[in-house]
Amino acid sequence: MNWYTLAGSEHYDDKAIWGYELTYIRNGNGTACSYKDSLGKSDDMTAMYKYALKENYPLHKFDADADKRVTVKGTLLVNDSKDPYGSSAAAYPDFGYVDVHTNSSTVAGTGENVDLLTVPVGNPYTGNYNKYGDGFDLDWAVDEDSTYIPQELIEEFGGRIYIIPPYQHLFSYMKTLIKLFKTNKYSIVHSHINSLSIFPLCAAQIAKVKIRIAHSHSSSGNNEFKRNIIKYILRPFSKVFPNCFFACSNFAGRWLFGKKFIDSGKVIILNNAIDTSKFSYNKEIRKSIRKKENLEGKFVVRHVGRFVNQKNHEFLIDIFYEIHKMDKNTELLLFGDGPLRQNIEIKVKNLKLESNVKFMGIKQNINEYMQAMDIFLLPLFYEGLPVVGVEAQTSGLSCIFSTNVTEEAKLIEDTIYIDLDKGAKYWAEQALQFKETQRKDKSSLIAERGFDIKKEARKLQNYYLNLLGKEYGTN
């Protein structure tokens, strides 16, 4: 069994003691114990601590005299370091260590009294996490012009958010990242911004971060000339600063890193997974949402996406205009926000569709609204592998994707692909063909095909641990 230490900011503090040993000594046959350490300190902890019994640690290989004493080795952290970014978490490690919980019966920031020995370890990627800790602490660097940041969710489970200048202000962007990476001494920097990843990963290399991951999630579109110039200029440098390579699909990996590179096996494919149980089809929720939004008896078209050129909302409105001409008992629900929303609102008004097109904004319960829909349209100009497409198919929703979306995104039979050149009328005709389709839950099928978040989170955790083991010699 391998144990890994994640080197957090306090790991390299001058007061930290490496090679520290602590021996727990069992008092009699019960769970009471005392301790001695390599610094010559000892104490009777009968009233405070419980002895580490074998049955509570089934994966650990205990020594022959484990019924009497157990010795652990590692790094002793200080408890008085200060976070230069002003975090209120200055009294305990800035980011943590595998299998370690805060040394208190009161969980920091919650005010709750719990027996931490009984709390299961969680993981913020799995949807099965808890607020008492997990194997990794994740910090997030987010551009200040981002339209949506799930701040409460991230902070509730121990993450910290650092708002940084947008990459368009490159000097301040790089300066801020370099300072952040140097100060917090991260073991891993994982960048998800495609060809633009060269900038944060260059900053990570300057800050001497050992593990630098470039993660491709997208490609390019034919209708974004200026954006494509930047992408194609940066793409040759996509392998310069990272030393690890991830992608959400083979398609996205080939676009950023090249066919030969991905065929060599150097790119790890990590599916854009979801909590499949959360999106499982539920007839009762469907009835409730349709009643709430006055959708009963209507054929409801759905789209989720930021209002940006890539998502092709202009063409989507043209499609719905044709649908509505053929069937007046139809509605379109648009979820999301973005810089082009006002333009689309004007187009909807000009086409006199205001009563049949609803701008829903950003919804936290998007999984519930998924139940109420009848078809999902995604006429994208480009995409790596759309998460919203996975969500829709999980709930058994019929889907139409543009041929610009990778075939890897087709997970159920009721998903078809149509070329954008076919025109809005053809898309509308095909959409109405699904009007009588019987909805069935597909969550188990989607999970079997590798898109369950719990399994993919475990894969990511194992990748991180393997990379740490190779880099720090703990494998």
Short mmCIF file of C-alpha atoms in Angstrom, two decimals, residues 26-471:
data_model
loop_
_atom_site.label_atom_id
_atom_site.label_comp_id
_atom_site.label_asym_id
_atom_site.label_seq_id
_atom_site.Cartn_x
_atom_site.Cartn_y
_atom_site.Cartn_z
CA ARG A 26 -2.28 1.13 23.61
CA ASN A 27 -3.29 1.14 27.26
CA GLY A 28 -4.67 -2.32 28.03
CA ASN A 29 -7.20 -3.95 25.70
CA GLY A 30 -9.41 -0.94 25.12
CA THR A 31 -9.08 2.00 22.74
CA ALA A 32 -7.37 4.39 25.18
CA CYS A 33 -3.75 5.20 24.33
CA SER A 34 -0.76 7.41 25.02
CA TYR A 35 2.00 8.59 22.68
CA LYS A 36 5.73 9.21 22.31
CA ASP A 37 7.39 11.04 19.44
CA SER A 38 10.84 11.45 17.90
CA LEU A 39 11.25 14.83 19.61
CA GLY A 40 11.13 13.19 23.02
CA LYS A 41 7.64 14.37 23.82
CA SER A 42 5.02 12.09 25.36
CA ASP A 43 1.56 12.33 26.81
CA ASP A 44 -1.26 10.24 28.23
CA MET A 45 -4.10 10.82 25.77
CA THR A 46 -6.57 8.45 27.41
CA ALA A 47 -9.36 11.00 27.51
CA MET A 48 -8.78 12.44 24.05
CA TYR A 49 -7.86 9.84 21.46
CA LYS A 50 -8.82 6.36 20.32
CA TYR A 51 -6.29 3.71 19.43
CA ALA A 52 -6.03 2.80 15.74
CA LEU A 53 -7.58 -0.67 15.68
CA LYS A 54 -6.98 -2.99 12.72
CA GLU A 55 -10.68 -3.33 11.93
CA ASN A 56 -10.93 0.41 11.35
CA TYR A 57 -8.06 0.42 8.81
CA PRO A 58 -8.55 -2.68 6.61
CA LEU A 59 -6.16 -1.50 3.86
CA HIS A 60 -3.22 -0.76 6.15
CA LYS A 61 -0.53 -3.37 6.73
CA PHE A 62 0.03 -3.41 10.48
CA ASP A 63 3.22 -4.69 12.12
CA ALA A 64 3.24 -7.83 14.27
CA ASP A 65 2.86 -5.88 17.52
CA ALA A 66 0.12 -3.62 16.16
CA ASP A 67 -2.19 -4.65 18.99
CA LYS A 68 0.17 -2.86 21.36
CA ARG A 69 1.69 0.04 19.43
CA VAL A 70 1.51 1.78 16.04
CA THR A 71 4.16 4.14 14.63
CA VAL A 72 3.42 6.68 11.89
CA LYS A 73 6.00 8.70 9.99
CA GLY A 74 5.69 11.92 8.03
CA THR A 75 6.04 15.69 8.22
CA LEU A 76 5.04 17.63 11.34
CA LEU A 77 3.35 20.88 10.28
CA VAL A 78 3.38 24.15 12.14
CA ASN A 79 0.09 25.69 13.21
CA ASP A 80 0.93 29.39 13.20
CA SER A 81 1.72 30.16 9.54
CA LYS A 82 0.05 33.13 7.91
CA ASP A 83 -1.63 33.13 4.51
CA PRO A 84 -0.29 36.16 2.53
CA TYR A 85 -3.56 36.27 0.60
CA GLY A 86 -5.48 37.02 3.77
CA SER A 87 -7.40 33.77 4.08
CA SER A 88 -9.16 33.17 7.39
CA ALA A 89 -7.68 29.65 7.26
CA ALA A 90 -4.36 30.78 8.72
CA ALA A 91 -4.65 28.58 11.77
CA TYR A 92 -4.41 25.30 9.87
CA PRO A 93 -2.65 24.09 6.70
CA ASP A 94 -3.48 26.14 3.63
CA PHE A 95 -4.06 22.99 1.62
CA GLY A 96 -3.94 19.51 2.82
CA TYR A 97 -2.63 16.01 3.03
CA VAL A 98 -4.14 12.72 1.98
CA ASP A 99 -6.26 11.03 4.67
CA VAL A 100 -5.93 13.88 7.18
CA HIS A 101 -8.79 15.74 8.85
CA THR A 102 -8.60 18.85 11.01
CA ASN A 103 -7.42 18.03 14.55
CA SER A 104 -10.62 19.09 16.29
CA SER A 105 -14.07 17.81 17.15
CA THR A 106 -15.43 21.09 15.84
CA VAL A 107 -15.11 21.35 12.08
CA ALA A 108 -13.53 24.65 11.08
CA GLY A 109 -16.02 27.04 9.53
CA THR A 110 -19.10 24.96 10.39
CA GLY A 111 -19.41 25.17 14.16
CA GLU A 112 -20.49 21.54 14.20
CA ASN A 113 -19.35 19.03 16.80
CA VAL A 114 -18.74 15.65 15.17
CA ASP A 115 -16.67 12.53 15.73
CA LEU A 116 -14.23 12.92 12.86
CA LEU A 117 -13.23 9.27 13.14
CA THR A 118 -16.70 8.36 11.87
CA VAL A 119 -16.90 10.83 8.97
CA PRO A 120 -16.27 9.26 5.53
CA VAL A 121 -13.73 10.88 3.26
CA GLY A 122 -15.34 12.69 0.34
CA ASN A 123 -14.26 14.12 -3.00
CA PRO A 124 -15.62 17.38 -4.45
CA TYR A 125 -15.78 15.87 -7.95
CA THR A 126 -17.98 12.90 -7.05
CA GLY A 127 -21.21 14.45 -5.85
CA ASN A 128 -20.73 12.27 -2.76
CA TYR A 129 -18.55 14.68 -0.87
CA ASN A 130 -18.93 16.16 2.57
CA LYS A 131 -17.76 19.32 4.23
CA TYR A 132 -15.32 17.59 6.58
CA GLY A 133 -12.48 17.02 4.12
CA ASP A 134 -11.20 14.94 1.21
CA GLY A 135 -7.97 13.62 -0.26
CA PHE A 136 -7.18 16.79 -2.20
CA ASP A 137 -7.70 20.47 -1.59
CA LEU A 138 -8.39 22.34 -4.83
CA ASP A 139 -7.86 26.06 -5.37
CA TRP A 140 -9.38 27.83 -8.37
CA ALA A 141 -7.87 30.69 -10.36
CA VAL A 142 -10.68 32.40 -12.26
CA ASP A 143 -10.62 35.35 -14.67
CA GLU A 144 -12.37 38.38 -13.22
CA ASP A 145 -14.62 38.64 -16.31
CA SER A 146 -16.09 35.15 -15.82
CA THR A 147 -19.88 35.21 -15.98
CA TYR A 148 -20.51 32.42 -13.47
CA ILE A 149 -18.47 31.09 -10.56
CA PRO A 150 -20.01 28.50 -8.18
CA GLN A 151 -18.41 30.28 -5.23
CA GLU A 152 -20.60 28.92 -2.45
CA LEU A 153 -20.16 25.32 -3.58
CA ILE A 154 -16.37 25.61 -3.91
CA GLU A 155 -15.90 27.35 -0.57
CA GLU A 156 -18.33 25.07 1.27
CA PHE A 157 -16.09 22.12 0.56
CA GLY A 158 -12.78 23.74 1.38
CA GLY A 159 -11.73 25.24 -1.95
CA ARG A 160 -10.43 28.76 -2.36
CA ILE A 161 -11.10 31.06 -5.30
CA TYR A 162 -8.51 33.51 -6.57
CA ILE A 163 -9.87 36.16 -8.93
CA ILE A 164 -7.18 37.08 -11.44
CA PRO A 165 -6.98 39.65 -14.29
CA PRO A 166 -8.31 38.41 -17.66
CA TYR A 167 -5.71 36.92 -20.00
CA GLN A 168 -6.19 39.87 -22.38
CA HIS A 169 -4.16 41.88 -19.82
CA LEU A 170 -1.29 39.47 -20.22
CA PHE A 171 1.37 41.16 -18.09
CA SER A 172 -0.79 41.47 -14.95
CA TYR A 173 -2.31 38.04 -15.67
CA MET A 174 1.10 36.36 -15.69
CA LYS A 175 2.43 38.37 -12.76
CA THR A 176 -0.56 37.43 -10.60
CA LEU A 177 -0.35 33.74 -11.47
CA ILE A 178 3.39 33.50 -10.87
CA LYS A 179 2.99 35.09 -7.44
CA LEU A 180 0.05 32.80 -6.61
CA PHE A 181 1.90 29.63 -7.66
CA LYS A 182 5.10 30.58 -5.84
CA THR A 183 3.32 31.58 -2.64
CA ASN A 184 1.14 28.48 -2.37
CA LYS A 185 3.77 26.04 -3.69
CA TYR A 186 1.26 23.87 -5.54
CA SER A 187 2.20 20.33 -6.45
CA ILE A 188 -0.08 20.41 -9.52
CA VAL A 189 -1.42 23.12 -11.81
CA HIS A 190 -4.21 21.83 -14.05
CA SER A 191 -5.26 24.24 -16.82
CA HIS A 192 -8.56 23.88 -18.70
CA ILE A 193 -8.40 26.78 -21.17
CA ASN A 194 -7.32 24.90 -24.29
CA SER A 195 -4.73 26.72 -26.47
CA LEU A 196 -4.60 29.56 -23.92
CA SER A 197 -3.19 27.10 -21.37
CA ILE A 198 0.30 28.03 -22.50
CA PHE A 199 0.07 31.18 -20.34
CA PRO A 200 -0.85 29.71 -16.91
CA LEU A 201 1.41 26.73 -17.53
CA CYS A 202 4.30 29.02 -18.46
CA ALA A 203 3.66 30.83 -15.15
CA ALA A 204 3.61 27.46 -13.40
CA GLN A 205 6.95 26.49 -14.92
CA ILE A 206 8.49 29.81 -13.84
CA ALA A 207 7.13 29.16 -10.33
CA LYS A 208 8.75 25.68 -10.46
CA VAL A 209 5.51 23.72 -10.20
CA LYS A 210 6.56 20.18 -10.99
CA ILE A 211 3.31 18.81 -12.47
CA ARG A 212 1.70 20.97 -15.17
CA ILE A 213 -1.39 19.62 -16.93
CA ALA A 214 -2.89 20.97 -20.18
CA HIS A 215 -6.50 19.84 -20.60
CA SER A 216 -8.20 20.25 -24.00
CA HIS A 217 -11.97 20.76 -23.99
CA SER A 218 -12.66 22.28 -27.38
CA SER A 219 -11.54 22.90 -30.97
CA SER A 220 -12.17 25.79 -33.38
CA GLY A 221 -15.07 27.09 -35.47
CA ASN A 222 -15.08 28.27 -39.07
CA ASN A 223 -16.94 31.48 -38.25
CA GLU A 224 -14.57 32.96 -35.65
CA PHE A 225 -11.77 34.44 -37.71
CA LYS A 226 -10.07 36.59 -35.07
CA ARG A 227 -10.38 33.98 -32.32
CA ASN A 228 -9.09 31.27 -34.66
CA ILE A 229 -5.99 33.30 -35.53
CA ILE A 230 -5.06 33.35 -31.84
CA LYS A 231 -5.83 29.65 -31.44
CA TYR A 232 -3.77 28.59 -34.44
CA ILE A 233 -0.84 30.82 -33.43
CA LEU A 234 -0.80 29.37 -29.91
CA ARG A 235 -1.53 25.74 -30.79
CA PRO A 236 2.07 24.81 -31.82
CA PHE A 237 3.18 25.80 -28.31
CA SER A 238 0.57 23.64 -26.57
CA LYS A 239 3.16 21.01 -25.63
CA VAL A 240 5.98 23.37 -24.57
CA PHE A 241 5.09 24.14 -20.94
CA PRO A 242 2.92 21.22 -19.78
CA ASN A 243 4.41 17.83 -18.94
CA CYS A 244 1.04 16.05 -18.70
CA PHE A 245 -1.77 16.07 -21.24
CA PHE A 246 -5.52 15.52 -20.80
CA ALA A 247 -8.52 15.84 -23.12
CA CYS A 248 -12.29 15.40 -22.79
CA SER A 249 -12.43 13.42 -26.05
CA ASN A 250 -10.15 12.07 -28.76
CA PHE A 251 -11.46 14.81 -31.02
CA ALA A 252 -10.48 17.59 -28.59
CA GLY A 253 -7.10 15.92 -27.96
CA ARG A 254 -6.29 15.64 -31.67
CA TRP A 255 -7.16 19.27 -32.27
CA LEU A 256 -4.85 20.69 -29.60
CA PHE A 257 -2.02 18.16 -29.39
CA GLY A 258 -2.07 16.53 -32.82
CA LYS A 259 -3.06 13.11 -34.13
CA LYS A 260 0.39 11.54 -33.76
CA PHE A 261 0.70 12.72 -30.18
CA ILE A 262 -2.68 11.36 -29.13
CA ASP A 263 -2.11 8.10 -31.04
CA SER A 264 1.13 7.67 -29.08
CA GLY A 265 -0.91 7.27 -25.90
CA LYS A 266 0.52 10.38 -24.24
CA VAL A 267 -2.89 12.03 -23.83
CA ILE A 268 -5.23 10.90 -21.05
CA ILE A 269 -8.91 10.95 -22.04
CA LEU A 270 -11.05 11.97 -19.07
CA ASN A 271 -14.75 11.97 -19.91
CA ASN A 272 -16.88 15.03 -19.20
CA ALA A 273 -18.81 13.05 -16.62
CA ILE A 274 -21.86 13.97 -14.54
CA ASP A 275 -23.80 12.72 -11.53
CA THR A 276 -25.96 10.33 -13.56
CA SER A 277 -28.37 9.66 -10.69
CA LYS A 278 -29.12 13.38 -10.46
CA PHE A 279 -30.24 13.51 -14.10
CA SER A 280 -32.22 10.26 -14.04
CA TYR A 281 -35.64 10.71 -15.67
CA ASN A 282 -38.38 11.44 -13.14
CA LYS A 283 -42.03 11.70 -14.26
CA GLU A 284 -43.16 13.47 -11.08
CA ILE A 285 -40.54 16.21 -11.41
CA ARG A 286 -41.50 16.56 -15.09
CA LYS A 287 -45.15 17.15 -14.14
CA SER A 288 -44.21 19.62 -11.41
CA ILE A 289 -41.92 21.78 -13.59
CA ARG A 290 -44.29 21.76 -16.58
CA LYS A 291 -47.11 22.94 -14.33
CA LYS A 292 -44.93 25.61 -12.71
CA GLU A 293 -43.76 27.01 -16.08
CA ASN A 294 -47.18 26.61 -17.80
CA LEU A 295 -45.81 24.03 -20.27
CA GLU A 296 -48.53 21.39 -19.95
CA GLY A 297 -49.61 19.98 -23.30
CA LYS A 298 -46.83 21.78 -25.20
CA PHE A 299 -43.86 20.50 -27.21
CA VAL A 300 -40.90 22.06 -25.42
CA VAL A 301 -37.54 22.68 -27.07
CA ARG A 302 -34.54 23.19 -24.82
CA HIS A 303 -31.05 24.66 -25.13
CA VAL A 304 -28.34 25.25 -22.52
CA GLY A 305 -25.27 27.35 -23.21
CA ARG A 306 -23.54 30.69 -22.80
CA PHE A 307 -24.72 33.37 -25.16
CA VAL A 308 -21.54 33.43 -27.23
CA ASN A 309 -20.93 32.92 -30.94
CA GLN A 310 -19.74 29.32 -30.49
CA LYS A 311 -23.21 28.20 -29.30
CA ASN A 312 -24.91 29.55 -32.47
CA HIS A 313 -28.04 31.01 -30.84
CA GLU A 314 -28.87 32.97 -34.01
CA PHE A 315 -29.41 29.76 -35.94
CA LEU A 316 -31.20 28.17 -32.98
CA ILE A 317 -33.82 30.95 -33.07
CA ASP A 318 -34.21 30.42 -36.82
CA ILE A 319 -34.87 26.72 -36.16
CA PHE A 320 -37.49 27.47 -33.54
CA TYR A 321 -39.11 30.05 -35.83
CA GLU A 322 -39.64 27.25 -38.36
CA ILE A 323 -40.83 24.83 -35.66
CA HIS A 324 -43.37 27.36 -34.43
CA LYS A 325 -44.68 27.98 -37.93
CA MET A 326 -45.37 24.23 -38.25
CA ASP A 327 -46.75 23.80 -34.72
CA LYS A 328 -48.05 26.77 -32.69
CA ASN A 329 -48.23 24.70 -29.51
CA THR A 330 -44.44 24.87 -28.97
CA GLU A 331 -42.08 26.71 -26.66
CA LEU A 332 -38.32 27.26 -26.51
CA LEU A 333 -36.49 27.52 -23.17
CA LEU A 334 -33.01 29.04 -23.21
CA PHE A 335 -30.79 28.47 -20.17
CA GLY A 336 -27.60 30.46 -19.62
CA ASP A 337 -26.25 33.97 -19.88
CA GLY A 338 -23.53 35.78 -21.79
CA PRO A 339 -22.52 38.82 -23.83
CA LEU A 340 -24.79 38.06 -26.82
CA ARG A 341 -27.99 37.55 -24.85
CA GLN A 342 -29.36 41.01 -25.63
CA ASN A 343 -28.82 40.44 -29.37
CA ILE A 344 -30.84 37.23 -29.19
CA GLU A 345 -33.59 38.91 -27.17
CA ILE A 346 -33.87 41.55 -29.93
CA LYS A 347 -34.06 38.86 -32.62
CA VAL A 348 -36.80 37.02 -30.71
CA LYS A 349 -38.77 40.27 -30.45
CA ASN A 350 -38.34 41.03 -34.16
CA LEU A 351 -39.69 37.58 -35.04
CA LYS A 352 -42.63 38.12 -32.63
CA LEU A 353 -41.71 35.04 -30.59
CA GLU A 354 -41.63 36.73 -27.15
CA SER A 355 -44.59 34.67 -25.88
CA ASN A 356 -42.99 31.39 -26.92
CA VAL A 357 -39.30 31.87 -26.09
CA LYS A 358 -38.30 32.04 -22.43
CA PHE A 359 -34.90 33.27 -21.25
CA MET A 360 -34.39 31.22 -18.09
CA GLY A 361 -30.96 32.53 -17.06
CA ILE A 362 -28.73 30.35 -14.88
CA LYS A 363 -30.58 27.72 -12.85
CA GLN A 364 -29.10 25.70 -10.00
CA ASN A 365 -31.71 22.97 -10.49
CA ILE A 366 -31.04 22.50 -14.20
CA ASN A 367 -31.44 18.74 -13.72
CA GLU A 368 -35.09 19.23 -12.75
CA TYR A 369 -35.82 21.42 -15.74
CA MET A 370 -34.26 18.76 -17.95
CA GLN A 371 -37.16 16.47 -17.02
CA ALA A 372 -39.74 18.91 -18.38
CA MET A 373 -38.31 19.19 -21.91
CA ASP A 374 -39.19 17.21 -25.06
CA ILE A 375 -36.14 17.72 -27.27
CA PHE A 376 -32.68 19.22 -26.88
CA LEU A 377 -31.06 21.17 -29.75
CA LEU A 378 -27.34 21.90 -29.92
CA PRO A 379 -26.43 23.54 -33.27
CA LEU A 380 -22.86 24.33 -32.20
CA PHE A 381 -20.15 25.71 -34.41
CA TYR A 382 -17.58 23.68 -32.45
CA GLU A 383 -17.13 21.81 -29.16
CA GLY A 384 -14.89 19.19 -27.56
CA LEU A 385 -17.61 17.13 -25.92
CA PRO A 386 -20.62 19.04 -24.54
CA VAL A 387 -21.47 18.23 -20.92
CA VAL A 388 -25.03 19.48 -21.45
CA GLY A 389 -25.40 16.84 -24.16
CA VAL A 390 -24.40 14.13 -21.69
CA GLU A 391 -26.91 15.49 -19.16
CA ALA A 392 -29.72 15.56 -21.70
CA GLN A 393 -29.11 12.02 -22.90
CA THR A 394 -28.88 10.74 -19.32
CA SER A 395 -32.46 11.91 -18.73
CA GLY A 396 -33.58 10.12 -21.91
CA LEU A 397 -34.14 13.37 -23.81
CA SER A 398 -34.03 13.19 -27.61
CA CYS A 399 -31.14 15.29 -28.95
CA ILE A 400 -30.06 16.85 -32.22
CA PHE A 401 -26.41 17.88 -32.44
CA SER A 402 -24.65 19.66 -35.27
CA THR A 403 -22.05 17.62 -37.14
CA ASN A 404 -19.43 19.91 -35.59
CA VAL A 405 -19.89 17.97 -32.34
CA THR A 406 -17.74 14.84 -32.03
CA GLU A 407 -19.46 11.47 -32.62
CA GLU A 408 -18.07 10.51 -29.20
CA ALA A 409 -20.93 12.57 -27.73
CA LYS A 410 -23.62 10.20 -29.12
CA LEU A 411 -24.53 7.98 -26.17
CA ILE A 412 -28.13 6.91 -26.89
CA GLU A 413 -30.12 5.95 -30.00
CA ASP A 414 -32.38 9.02 -29.85
CA THR A 415 -29.47 11.34 -30.64
CA ILE A 416 -28.93 12.37 -34.25
CA TYR A 417 -26.50 14.67 -36.08
CA ILE A 418 -27.44 17.25 -38.73
CA ASP A 419 -25.15 19.48 -40.77
CA LEU A 420 -25.74 23.20 -40.24
CA ASP A 421 -25.83 23.63 -44.03
CA LYS A 422 -29.12 21.70 -44.13
CA GLY A 423 -30.83 24.88 -42.97
CA ALA A 424 -33.26 25.83 -40.23
CA LYS A 425 -36.36 24.36 -41.89
CA TYR A 426 -34.79 20.90 -42.20
CA TRP A 427 -33.66 21.02 -38.54
CA ALA A 428 -37.22 21.99 -37.54
CA GLU A 429 -38.75 19.13 -39.50
CA GLN A 430 -36.40 16.62 -37.90
CA ALA A 431 -37.06 18.01 -34.42
CA LEU A 432 -40.82 17.55 -34.78
CA GLN A 433 -40.24 13.91 -35.77
CA PHE A 434 -39.44 13.28 -32.09
CA LYS A 435 -42.77 14.68 -30.90
CA GLU A 436 -44.27 11.28 -30.07
CA THR A 437 -41.09 9.68 -28.71
CA GLN A 438 -41.59 7.77 -25.46
CA ARG A 439 -39.14 9.05 -22.84
CA LYS A 440 -37.05 6.45 -20.97
CA ASP A 441 -34.40 6.86 -18.29
CA LYS A 442 -30.86 6.29 -19.62
CA SER A 443 -28.80 6.99 -16.50
CA SER A 444 -27.57 3.40 -16.08
CA LEU A 445 -26.54 3.20 -19.74
CA ILE A 446 -24.65 6.51 -19.56
CA ALA A 447 -22.83 5.34 -16.41
CA GLU A 448 -21.84 2.08 -18.14
CA ARG A 449 -20.38 4.10 -21.02
CA GLY A 450 -17.95 5.88 -18.73
CA PHE A 451 -19.72 9.15 -17.95
CA ASP A 452 -20.50 8.66 -14.26
CA ILE A 453 -18.76 11.32 -12.16
CA LYS A 454 -17.90 8.98 -9.31
CA LYS A 455 -15.88 6.67 -11.56
CA GLU A 456 -14.22 9.49 -13.48
CA ALA A 457 -13.37 11.30 -10.23
CA ARG A 458 -11.66 8.16 -8.98
CA LYS A 459 -9.71 7.99 -12.27
CA LEU A 460 -8.60 11.61 -11.87
CA GLN A 461 -7.62 11.00 -8.26
CA ASN A 462 -5.53 7.99 -9.31
CA TYR A 463 -3.89 9.97 -12.12
CA TYR A 464 -2.98 12.72 -9.66
CA LEU A 465 -1.57 10.22 -7.16
CA ASN A 466 0.40 8.41 -9.86
CA LEU A 467 1.87 11.68 -11.13
CA LEU A 468 2.78 12.74 -7.60
CA GLY A 469 4.37 9.37 -6.96
CA LYS A 470 6.53 9.59 -10.08
CA GLU A 471 7.53 13.20 -9.49
#
